CSV table of C-alpha atoms in Angstrom, one decimal:
chain,number,residue,atom,x,y,z
Z,1,MET,CA,-35.1,-8.4,-17.3
Z,2,LYS,CA,-37.6,-8.5,-20.1
Z,3,ILE,CA,-35.5,-7.4,-23.1
Z,4,LEU,CA,-38.2,-7.8,-25.7
Z,5,PRO,CA,-41.6,-6.1,-26.0
Z,6,LYS,CA,-44.5,-8.4,-25.4
Z,7,SER,CA,-45.8,-8.0,-29.0
Z,8,ILE,CA,-42.5,-9.2,-30.4
Z,9,GLU,CA,-42.4,-12.1,-28.1
Z,10,GLU,CA,-45.9,-13.1,-29.2
Z,11,LEU,CA,-44.8,-12.8,-32.8
Z,12,ILE,CA,-41.8,-15.0,-32.2
Z,13,ASP,CA,-44.0,-17.5,-30.4
Z,14,GLY,CA,-46.5,-17.5,-33.3
Z,15,ILE,CA,-43.8,-18.1,-35.9
Z,16,SER,CA,-42.2,-20.8,-33.8
Z,17,SER,CA,-45.4,-22.8,-33.9
Z,18,LEU,CA,-45.1,-23.2,-37.7
Z,19,PRO,CA,-43.8,-26.5,-39.0
Z,20,GLY,CA,-40.0,-26.7,-39.5
Z,21,ILE,CA,-39.2,-23.4,-37.8
Z,22,GLY,CA,-37.2,-23.4,-34.6
Z,23,PRO,CA,-36.9,-20.6,-32.1
Z,24,LYS,CA,-33.8,-19.1,-33.8
Z,25,SER,CA,-35.3,-19.0,-37.2
Z,26,ALA,CA,-38.5,-17.6,-35.7
Z,27,SER,CA,-36.6,-14.7,-34.2
Z,28,ARG,CA,-34.9,-14.0,-37.5
Z,29,ILE,CA,-38.2,-14.0,-39.3
Z,30,ALA,CA,-39.8,-11.8,-36.7
Z,31,PHE,CA,-37.0,-9.1,-36.9
Z,32,PHE,CA,-37.1,-9.4,-40.6
Z,33,LEU,CA,-40.8,-8.6,-40.6
Z,34,LEU,CA,-40.2,-5.6,-38.2
Z,35,ARG,CA,-37.5,-4.1,-40.5
Z,36,ALA,CA,-39.0,-5.0,-43.9
Z,37,PRO,CA,-41.3,-2.4,-45.6
Z,38,LYS,CA,-44.6,-2.2,-43.8
Z,39,GLU,CA,-46.4,-3.3,-47.0
Z,40,LEU,CA,-44.7,-6.7,-46.8
Z,41,SER,CA,-45.8,-7.5,-43.3
Z,42,ASP,CA,-49.3,-6.1,-44.0
Z,43,ASN,CA,-49.6,-8.3,-47.1
Z,44,LEU,CA,-48.5,-11.4,-45.3
Z,45,SER,CA,-51.0,-10.7,-42.4
Z,46,THR,CA,-53.8,-10.2,-45.0
Z,47,ALA,CA,-52.8,-13.2,-47.0
Z,48,ILE,CA,-53.0,-15.5,-43.9
Z,49,THR,CA,-56.5,-14.2,-43.1
Z,50,GLN,CA,-57.7,-14.3,-46.7
Z,51,ALA,CA,-56.5,-17.7,-47.5
Z,52,ARG,CA,-58.0,-19.0,-44.4
Z,53,ASP,CA,-61.4,-17.2,-44.8
Z,54,GLY,CA,-61.8,-17.3,-48.6
Z,55,VAL,CA,-60.8,-20.8,-49.6
Z,56,LYS,CA,-63.4,-23.6,-50.0
Z,57,LEU,CA,-62.9,-27.3,-50.4
Z,58,CYS,CA,-63.9,-28.8,-53.7
Z,59,LYS,CA,-67.1,-30.8,-53.1
Z,60,GLU,CA,-65.8,-33.7,-55.3
Z,61,CYS,CA,-62.2,-34.2,-54.2
Z,62,TYR,CA,-61.8,-32.0,-51.1
Z,63,HIS,CA,-58.8,-30.1,-52.6
Z,64,TYR,CA,-58.6,-26.4,-51.9
Z,65,SER,CA,-60.6,-24.4,-54.4
Z,66,ASP,CA,-62.0,-21.0,-55.2
Z,67,GLU,CA,-65.2,-22.6,-56.7
Z,68,GLU,CA,-67.6,-25.3,-55.5
Z,69,ILE,CA,-65.8,-27.8,-57.9
Z,70,CYS,CA,-62.1,-27.4,-58.4
Z,71,PRO,CA,-60.5,-26.9,-61.8
Z,72,ILE,CA,-59.2,-30.5,-61.9
Z,73,CYS,CA,-62.6,-32.1,-61.1
Z,74,SER,CA,-64.5,-29.8,-63.5
Z,75,SER,CA,-62.0,-30.3,-66.4
Z,76,ASP,CA,-63.3,-32.3,-69.4
Z,77,GLU,CA,-59.8,-33.5,-70.1
Z,78,ARG,CA,-59.5,-35.5,-66.8
Z,79,ASP,CA,-60.5,-39.1,-66.7
Z,80,LYS,CA,-63.1,-39.3,-63.8
Z,81,SER,CA,-62.9,-43.1,-63.7
Z,82,VAL,CA,-59.3,-43.0,-62.4
Z,83,ILE,CA,-59.1,-41.6,-58.8
Z,84,MET,CA,-55.8,-41.0,-57.1
Z,85,LEU,CA,-56.2,-41.1,-53.3
Z,86,VAL,CA,-53.8,-38.7,-51.5
Z,87,GLU,CA,-53.3,-37.7,-47.9
Z,88,ASP,CA,-53.2,-34.0,-48.4
Z,89,ALA,CA,-52.9,-31.1,-50.8
Z,90,LEU,CA,-49.1,-31.2,-50.7
Z,91,ASP,CA,-49.1,-34.7,-52.1
Z,92,LEU,CA,-51.6,-33.8,-54.7
Z,93,LEU,CA,-49.4,-30.9,-55.9
Z,94,ALA,CA,-46.3,-33.2,-56.0
Z,95,ILE,CA,-48.1,-35.7,-58.2
Z,96,GLU,CA,-49.7,-33.1,-60.4
Z,97,LYS,CA,-46.3,-31.6,-61.0
Z,98,THR,CA,-45.2,-34.7,-62.9
Z,99,GLY,CA,-47.9,-33.8,-65.5
Z,100,ASP,CA,-48.3,-37.6,-66.1
Z,101,PHE,CA,-51.6,-38.2,-64.3
Z,102,GLU,CA,-54.7,-37.6,-66.2
Z,103,GLY,CA,-57.3,-38.8,-63.7
Z,104,VAL,CA,-58.7,-36.9,-60.7
Z,105,TYR,CA,-57.9,-36.9,-57.0
Z,106,PHE,CA,-59.4,-37.5,-53.7
Z,107,VAL,CA,-57.9,-35.8,-50.7
Z,108,LEU,CA,-58.3,-38.0,-47.6
Z,109,GLY,CA,-57.3,-35.3,-45.2
Z,110,GLY,CA,-55.2,-37.6,-43.0
Z,111,ILE,CA,-54.1,-41.1,-42.4
Z,112,LEU,CA,-55.3,-43.7,-40.0
Z,113,SER,CA,-53.1,-43.6,-36.9
Z,114,PRO,CA,-54.5,-45.1,-33.8
Z,115,MET,CA,-51.5,-44.0,-31.8
Z,116,ASN,CA,-52.4,-40.4,-32.6
Z,117,GLY,CA,-56.1,-40.9,-32.1
Z,118,ILE,CA,-56.9,-40.7,-35.8
Z,119,GLY,CA,-59.6,-43.3,-36.6
Z,120,PRO,CA,-61.8,-43.7,-39.6
Z,121,ASP,CA,-64.1,-40.9,-38.5
Z,122,GLU,CA,-61.3,-38.4,-38.4
Z,123,ILE,CA,-60.5,-38.8,-42.1
Z,124,ARG,CA,-62.8,-38.6,-45.2
Z,125,LEU,CA,-63.4,-42.3,-45.5
Z,126,LYS,CA,-67.2,-42.0,-45.7
Z,127,GLU,CA,-66.8,-39.2,-48.3
Z,128,LEU,CA,-64.5,-41.4,-50.3
Z,129,LEU,CA,-67.0,-44.3,-50.4
Z,130,ASP,CA,-69.7,-41.9,-51.4
Z,131,ARG,CA,-67.5,-40.5,-54.2
Z,132,LEU,CA,-66.8,-44.0,-55.4
Z,133,LYS,CA,-70.5,-44.8,-55.4
Z,134,LYS,CA,-71.3,-41.8,-57.4
Z,135,SER,CA,-68.6,-42.6,-59.9
Z,136,LYS,CA,-69.8,-46.2,-60.5
Z,137,SER,CA,-72.8,-45.0,-62.5
Z,138,LYS,CA,-70.6,-45.0,-65.6
Z,139,SER,CA,-70.1,-48.3,-67.4
Z,140,LYS,CA,-66.4,-48.4,-66.9
Z,141,GLU,CA,-64.7,-49.9,-63.8
Z,142,ILE,CA,-63.4,-47.3,-61.4
Z,143,GLU,CA,-59.7,-47.4,-60.6
Z,144,LEU,CA,-58.6,-46.2,-57.2
Z,145,ILE,CA,-54.9,-45.5,-57.0
Z,146,ILE,CA,-53.5,-45.5,-53.5
Z,147,GLY,CA,-51.1,-42.5,-53.5
Z,148,LEU,CA,-50.5,-42.5,-49.7
Z,149,ASN,CA,-47.1,-42.3,-48.2
Z,150,PRO,CA,-45.2,-45.6,-48.3
Z,151,ASN,CA,-45.1,-46.3,-44.5
Z,152,MET,CA,-46.9,-48.5,-42.1
Z,153,GLU,CA,-49.7,-46.0,-41.5
Z,154,GLY,CA,-50.2,-45.5,-45.2
Z,155,GLU,CA,-50.3,-49.2,-45.8
Z,156,SER,CA,-52.8,-50.0,-43.0
Z,157,THR,CA,-55.0,-47.1,-44.2
Z,158,ALA,CA,-55.0,-48.7,-47.7
Z,159,LEU,CA,-55.9,-52.1,-46.3
Z,160,TYR,CA,-58.7,-50.6,-44.2
Z,161,ILE,CA,-60.1,-48.9,-47.3
Z,162,GLN,CA,-59.9,-52.1,-49.3
Z,163,LYS,CA,-61.9,-53.9,-46.6
Z,164,GLU,CA,-64.5,-51.2,-46.5
Z,165,ILE,CA,-64.9,-51.4,-50.3
Z,166,ASP,CA,-65.2,-55.2,-50.2
Z,167,ALA,CA,-67.8,-55.0,-47.4
Z,168,ASN,CA,-69.9,-52.5,-49.4
Z,169,LYS,CA,-72.4,-54.2,-51.7
Z,170,ASP,CA,-72.6,-51.1,-54.0
Z,171,LEU,CA,-68.8,-51.1,-54.5
Z,172,ARG,CA,-67.7,-54.7,-54.2
Z,173,GLY,CA,-66.2,-55.8,-57.6
Z,174,LYS,CA,-66.8,-52.3,-59.1
Z,175,VAL,CA,-63.5,-50.7,-57.9
Z,176,LYS,CA,-60.1,-51.8,-58.9
Z,177,ILE,CA,-57.6,-50.8,-56.3
Z,178,THR,CA,-54.0,-50.2,-57.3
Z,179,LYS,CA,-51.1,-48.6,-55.5
Z,180,LEU,CA,-48.0,-46.6,-56.6
Z,181,ALA,CA,-45.0,-48.8,-57.3
Z,182,ARG,CA,-42.5,-49.3,-54.6
Z,183,GLY,CA,-38.8,-49.4,-55.4
Z,184,LEU,CA,-35.6,-47.4,-55.8
Z,185,SER,CA,-36.1,-43.6,-55.9
Z,186,SER,CA,-34.3,-41.8,-58.7
Z,187,GLY,CA,-30.8,-40.9,-57.7
Z,188,ALA,CA,-30.8,-43.1,-54.7
Z,189,ASP,CA,-27.6,-44.9,-53.4
Z,190,ILE,CA,-28.4,-48.5,-53.0
Z,191,ASP,CA,-25.9,-48.9,-50.2
Z,192,TYR,CA,-27.7,-46.2,-48.2
Z,193,LEU,CA,-31.2,-47.7,-48.7
Z,194,ASP,CA,-33.1,-49.6,-46.0
Z,195,GLU,CA,-33.6,-53.3,-46.5
Z,196,TYR,CA,-37.4,-52.9,-46.9
Z,197,THR,CA,-37.0,-50.6,-49.9
Z,198,ILE,CA,-34.5,-53.0,-51.5
Z,199,ARG,CA,-36.7,-56.0,-50.9
Z,200,LYS,CA,-39.7,-54.1,-52.5
Z,201,ALA,CA,-37.5,-53.2,-55.5
Z,202,PHE,CA,-36.4,-56.8,-55.8
Z,203,GLU,CA,-39.9,-58.2,-55.6
Z,204,GLY,CA,-41.2,-55.7,-58.2
Z,205,ARG,CA,-38.3,-56.1,-60.7
Z,206,SER,CA,-39.2,-55.8,-64.3
Z,207,ALA,CA,-37.7,-56.9,-67.6
Z,208,LEU,CA,-35.0,-54.6,-68.9
E,1,MET,CA,-54.3,-25.6,-65.2
E,2,LYS,CA,-54.4,-23.5,-62.0
E,3,ILE,CA,-54.5,-26.1,-59.4
E,4,LEU,CA,-54.4,-23.8,-56.4
E,5,PRO,CA,-56.7,-20.9,-55.4
E,6,LYS,CA,-55.2,-17.5,-55.9
E,7,SER,CA,-55.4,-16.7,-52.2
E,8,ILE,CA,-53.3,-19.8,-51.3
E,9,GLU,CA,-50.8,-18.9,-54.0
E,10,GLU,CA,-50.5,-15.4,-52.5
E,11,LEU,CA,-50.0,-16.9,-49.1
E,12,ILE,CA,-47.2,-19.2,-50.3
E,13,ASP,CA,-45.6,-16.3,-52.1
E,14,GLY,CA,-45.7,-14.2,-49.0
E,15,ILE,CA,-44.2,-17.0,-46.8
E,16,SER,CA,-41.5,-17.6,-49.4
E,17,SER,CA,-40.3,-14.0,-49.0
E,18,LEU,CA,-39.3,-14.7,-45.4
E,19,PRO,CA,-35.6,-15.3,-44.7
E,20,GLY,CA,-34.5,-19.0,-44.8
E,21,ILE,CA,-37.8,-20.3,-46.2
E,22,GLY,CA,-37.8,-22.0,-49.6
E,23,PRO,CA,-40.8,-22.6,-51.8
E,24,LYS,CA,-41.2,-26.2,-50.4
E,25,SER,CA,-41.3,-25.1,-46.8
E,26,ALA,CA,-43.5,-22.2,-47.7
E,27,SER,CA,-46.1,-24.6,-49.2
E,28,ARG,CA,-45.9,-26.8,-46.1
E,29,ILE,CA,-46.4,-23.8,-43.8
E,30,ALA,CA,-49.3,-22.4,-45.9
E,31,PHE,CA,-51.2,-25.7,-45.8
E,32,PHE,CA,-50.4,-26.1,-42.1
E,33,LEU,CA,-52.0,-22.7,-41.6
E,34,LEU,CA,-55.1,-23.7,-43.6
E,35,ARG,CA,-55.6,-26.9,-41.6
E,36,ALA,CA,-54.7,-25.6,-38.1
E,37,PRO,CA,-57.3,-24.2,-35.8
E,38,LYS,CA,-58.5,-20.8,-37.1
E,39,GLU,CA,-57.4,-19.3,-33.9
E,40,LEU,CA,-53.8,-20.0,-34.6
E,41,SER,CA,-53.8,-18.3,-38.0
E,42,ASP,CA,-55.8,-15.4,-36.7
E,43,ASN,CA,-53.3,-15.0,-33.8
E,44,LEU,CA,-50.4,-15.1,-36.2
E,45,SER,CA,-51.9,-12.5,-38.5
E,46,THR,CA,-52.7,-10.2,-35.6
E,47,ALA,CA,-49.3,-10.7,-34.0
E,48,ILE,CA,-47.6,-9.6,-37.3
E,49,THR,CA,-49.7,-6.4,-37.4
E,50,GLN,CA,-49.4,-5.6,-33.7
E,51,ALA,CA,-45.7,-6.1,-33.5
E,52,ARG,CA,-45.3,-4.0,-36.5
E,53,ASP,CA,-47.6,-1.2,-35.4
E,54,GLY,CA,-47.2,-1.2,-31.6
E,55,VAL,CA,-43.4,-1.4,-31.1
E,56,LYS,CA,-41.3,1.7,-30.7
E,57,LEU,CA,-37.5,2.1,-30.7
E,58,CYS,CA,-35.7,3.0,-27.5
E,59,LYS,CA,-34.6,6.7,-27.7
E,60,GLU,CA,-31.2,5.8,-26.2
E,61,CYS,CA,-30.1,2.6,-27.8
E,62,TYR,CA,-32.6,2.0,-30.7
E,63,HIS,CA,-33.5,-1.4,-29.5
E,64,TYR,CA,-37.2,-2.4,-29.8
E,65,SER,CA,-39.2,-1.3,-26.8
E,66,ASP,CA,-42.7,-0.8,-25.5
E,67,GLU,CA,-41.6,2.4,-23.7
E,68,GLU,CA,-39.7,5.5,-24.8
E,69,ILE,CA,-36.6,4.1,-23.0
E,70,CYS,CA,-36.1,0.3,-23.0
E,71,PRO,CA,-35.7,-1.7,-19.8
E,72,ILE,CA,-31.9,-2.1,-20.3
E,73,CYS,CA,-31.3,1.7,-20.7
E,74,SER,CA,-33.6,2.6,-17.9
E,75,SER,CA,-32.1,0.0,-15.4
E,76,ASP,CA,-30.1,1.3,-12.5
E,77,GLU,CA,-28.0,-1.9,-12.5
E,78,ARG,CA,-26.5,-1.3,-16.0
E,79,ASP,CA,-23.3,0.6,-16.4
E,80,LYS,CA,-24.1,3.5,-18.8
E,81,SER,CA,-20.4,4.2,-19.4
E,82,VAL,CA,-19.9,0.9,-21.2
E,83,ILE,CA,-21.7,0.8,-24.5
E,84,MET,CA,-21.9,-2.3,-26.7
E,85,LEU,CA,-22.3,-1.5,-30.4
E,86,VAL,CA,-24.4,-4.1,-32.2
E,87,GLU,CA,-25.7,-4.3,-35.7
E,88,ASP,CA,-29.2,-5.4,-34.9
E,89,ALA,CA,-31.6,-6.6,-32.2
E,90,LEU,CA,-30.8,-10.3,-32.9
E,91,ASP,CA,-27.1,-9.6,-32.0
E,92,LEU,CA,-28.2,-7.8,-28.8
E,93,LEU,CA,-30.3,-10.7,-27.7
E,94,ALA,CA,-27.5,-13.2,-28.3
E,95,ILE,CA,-25.1,-11.1,-26.2
E,96,GLU,CA,-27.6,-10.4,-23.5
E,97,LYS,CA,-28.2,-14.2,-23.2
E,98,THR,CA,-24.7,-14.7,-21.9
E,99,GLY,CA,-25.7,-12.7,-18.8
E,100,ASP,CA,-22.1,-11.4,-18.6
E,101,PHE,CA,-22.5,-7.9,-20.0
E,102,GLU,CA,-23.6,-5.2,-17.5
E,103,GLY,CA,-23.3,-2.2,-19.7
E,104,VAL,CA,-25.8,-0.8,-22.2
E,105,TYR,CA,-26.2,-1.2,-26.0
E,106,PHE,CA,-26.4,0.8,-29.1
E,107,VAL,CA,-28.1,-0.8,-32.1
E,108,LEU,CA,-26.5,0.6,-35.3
E,109,GLY,CA,-29.3,-0.7,-37.5
E,110,GLY,CA,-26.9,-2.0,-40.2
E,111,ILE,CA,-23.3,-2.1,-41.3
E,112,LEU,CA,-21.4,0.0,-43.8
E,113,SER,CA,-21.5,-1.9,-47.1
E,114,PRO,CA,-20.7,0.2,-50.2
E,115,MET,CA,-21.4,-2.8,-52.4
E,116,ASN,CA,-25.0,-2.8,-51.1
E,117,GLY,CA,-25.3,0.9,-51.2
E,118,ILE,CA,-25.2,1.2,-47.4
E,119,GLY,CA,-23.2,4.3,-46.5
E,120,PRO,CA,-22.8,6.3,-43.2
E,121,ASP,CA,-26.2,7.9,-43.7
E,122,GLU,CA,-28.1,4.6,-43.9
E,123,ILE,CA,-27.0,3.5,-40.4
E,124,ARG,CA,-27.2,5.3,-37.0
E,125,LEU,CA,-23.8,6.8,-37.1
E,126,LYS,CA,-24.8,10.3,-36.2
E,127,GLU,CA,-27.0,9.0,-33.4
E,128,LEU,CA,-24.1,7.0,-32.1
E,129,LEU,CA,-21.9,10.0,-31.9
E,130,ASP,CA,-24.7,12.0,-30.2
E,131,ARG,CA,-25.2,9.2,-27.7
E,132,LEU,CA,-21.4,9.2,-26.9
E,133,LYS,CA,-21.4,13.0,-26.5
E,134,LYS,CA,-24.3,12.8,-24.1
E,135,SER,CA,-22.5,10.0,-22.1
E,136,LYS,CA,-19.3,12.0,-21.8
E,137,SER,CA,-20.7,14.4,-19.2
E,138,LYS,CA,-19.8,11.9,-16.5
E,139,SER,CA,-16.3,11.9,-15.1
E,140,LYS,CA,-15.5,8.4,-16.2
E,141,GLU,CA,-14.1,7.5,-19.6
E,142,ILE,CA,-16.7,6.0,-21.9
E,143,GLU,CA,-16.0,2.5,-23.3
E,144,LEU,CA,-17.4,1.7,-26.7
E,145,ILE,CA,-17.2,-2.1,-27.3
E,146,ILE,CA,-17.5,-3.0,-31.0
E,147,GLY,CA,-19.8,-6.0,-31.1
E,148,LEU,CA,-20.3,-6.1,-34.9
E,149,ASN,CA,-20.0,-9.4,-36.8
E,150,PRO,CA,-16.3,-10.4,-37.3
E,151,ASN,CA,-16.2,-9.9,-41.1
E,152,MET,CA,-14.7,-7.3,-43.4
E,153,GLU,CA,-17.8,-5.1,-43.3
E,154,GLY,CA,-17.9,-5.2,-39.6
E,155,GLU,CA,-14.3,-4.3,-39.3
E,156,SER,CA,-14.4,-1.5,-41.8
E,157,THR,CA,-17.5,-0.1,-40.0
E,158,ALA,CA,-15.5,-0.2,-36.8
E,159,LEU,CA,-12.5,1.6,-38.4
E,160,TYR,CA,-14.9,4.2,-39.8
E,161,ILE,CA,-16.4,4.8,-36.4
E,162,GLN,CA,-13.0,5.1,-34.8
E,163,LYS,CA,-12.0,7.8,-37.4
E,164,GLU,CA,-15.2,9.7,-36.8
E,165,ILE,CA,-14.6,9.7,-33.1
E,166,ASP,CA,-11.0,10.8,-33.5
E,167,ALA,CA,-12.1,13.6,-35.8
E,168,ASN,CA,-14.7,14.9,-33.3
E,169,LYS,CA,-13.3,17.4,-30.8
E,170,ASP,CA,-16.0,16.5,-28.2
E,171,LEU,CA,-15.1,12.9,-28.3
E,172,ARG,CA,-11.4,12.6,-29.1
E,173,GLY,CA,-9.6,11.0,-26.2
E,174,LYS,CA,-12.8,10.6,-24.2
E,175,VAL,CA,-13.9,7.3,-25.7
E,176,LYS,CA,-12.0,4.1,-25.3
E,177,ILE,CA,-12.9,1.8,-28.2
E,178,THR,CA,-12.5,-1.9,-27.7
E,179,LYS,CA,-13.6,-4.8,-29.8
E,180,LEU,CA,-14.7,-8.3,-29.0
E,181,ALA,CA,-11.8,-10.8,-29.1
E,182,ARG,CA,-11.4,-12.8,-32.2
E,183,GLY,CA,-12.6,-15.9,-30.5
E,184,LEU,CA,-15.4,-15.4,-33.0
E,185,SER,CA,-14.7,-17.5,-36.1
E,186,SER,CA,-14.4,-15.4,-39.2
E,187,GLY,CA,-17.5,-15.1,-41.2
E,188,ALA,CA,-19.8,-16.3,-38.4
E,189,ASP,CA,-23.1,-14.7,-37.5
E,190,ILE,CA,-23.2,-13.6,-33.9
E,191,ASP,CA,-26.8,-14.5,-33.5
E,192,TYR,CA,-26.0,-18.2,-34.4
E,193,LEU,CA,-23.1,-18.6,-32.0
E,194,ASP,CA,-23.1,-20.5,-28.7
E,195,GLU,CA,-23.1,-18.5,-25.5
E,196,TYR,CA,-19.6,-19.8,-24.5
E,197,THR,CA,-18.0,-18.3,-27.7
E,198,ILE,CA,-19.7,-15.0,-27.1
E,199,ARG,CA,-18.6,-14.9,-23.5
E,200,LYS,CA,-15.0,-15.7,-24.3
E,201,ALA,CA,-15.0,-13.0,-27.0
E,202,PHE,CA,-16.5,-10.5,-24.4
E,203,GLU,CA,-13.8,-11.3,-21.8
E,204,GLY,CA,-10.9,-11.1,-24.3
E,205,ARG,CA,-11.9,-7.7,-25.8
E,206,SER,CA,-8.9,-5.6,-26.7
E,207,ALA,CA,-8.0,-2.0,-27.6
E,208,LEU,CA,-8.8,-1.0,-31.2
C-alpha cells in the first residue's frame, strides 16, 4: 500500500540525495517543510533557484561571486603575488575564517583522482597556469601555497602541478611553491593519531 | 569583507533552518547544490513547492494524501474499529513499517504542551472525538490505541483524551482506550525506533 503521496516521496528522495543526509533525516526534513509556514518552504525553494541561477564564478580565482571579479581578488589590501590553491569554496571559507591570510585564492574545482575518472582536464589546471602567467608580469616572485587536503590525492595533485610549472618555460623559476605545514592539529590526542601524522610532525619539528 | 554572494548566504541560511542541520552541513549542502547538475537543484526546488502545494490531508485521519480519503482509510482490508492515535506522519510511517497493524490511524498533529503554548485547541482533539463518534455507529466497541511518544507530554495528552471521552455522553463506555506497551524506552522518539521494538510495544498494549 502506498502510504505517502507521490509528491512527498519525491521530496524525500530529493532531500536524501544531499550530502550527509540519510533517508530518516530526509523524512524529518520533508515533514518539517510540510508543516512549517509556507513562507519558509517558498523561500528555500526560491533560494535554491536563485543561488543556482544568479551566482557567477570570479574570473580570477573561480570563487563564487556576484561580480565578474570577487571582493577578495578586487581588494587593494590583498597581496596578489601570494596565491593559495584550494580545492573548493568550503576550503577557501575555512582558511579565510582564520583572518591570517592576506593573499588571494585560486579554486581548483576538484582534485586529481584517476580512480574516480578525474584527470587534469576535469579540474582548472590550465586556468591555474594562465593565472600564474598573468601574475608573473610583476617584478616579485609569485608564491603558490598548496592548500589542498593532506591526503594522497591532494599530494599527487600538488606534484602534478609542480611538474607542469617546471615544464612551462614562462613559469619555470618564477613560481615558488609552498605547502601548508603538516603536523599535530590543535587539541589532538597523540595516542589517537595515525603514524603518518606523527611522522610528519616529527620531521617538521621546530625550536621551542 | 563579504566573501560570499548574498544569494549563497541566503541559501545557507535557509538550509540551516532545517531540523538537524548545523551551519557547517548547511554550507556543504549549499555548495553541493551549486556544483551538482542544474537538474538536481531544479528538481529539489520544484519538489519542495509541489509537495507543499499539492498535498491534501485525509478527511478521516489527517494523514497526508493525494485524495480526499487516504489509501489506508479507504482500504477494505483495514479494521476501522481500531484506531491508532499518532502525533504526526513520521510516527504513522514508523508504525506502518512493522506491517503488523491492520487498523486505521488518526494523526493528532501535535501533543499537549502548556510550556510551548500548545493547548487542546492547537491539536486535533475535537476532530478525534468527532471521528470516534462517527465510528461508534457500528455494533463493535471502538478501540483507540494511544501511539504517542512515551514521555510526559504524550502521557498527559493521553490522560486528557481519556477524560474528554469519559466526559462525553456519546462516547463514554463505547471506546476502549489502550496504549502501546512500555517496551518503548522513556524519552525515545518513535520514528527513530527499530521495527522490533515498535512491534513488541504494539503486541503488549494494555488498558489505560
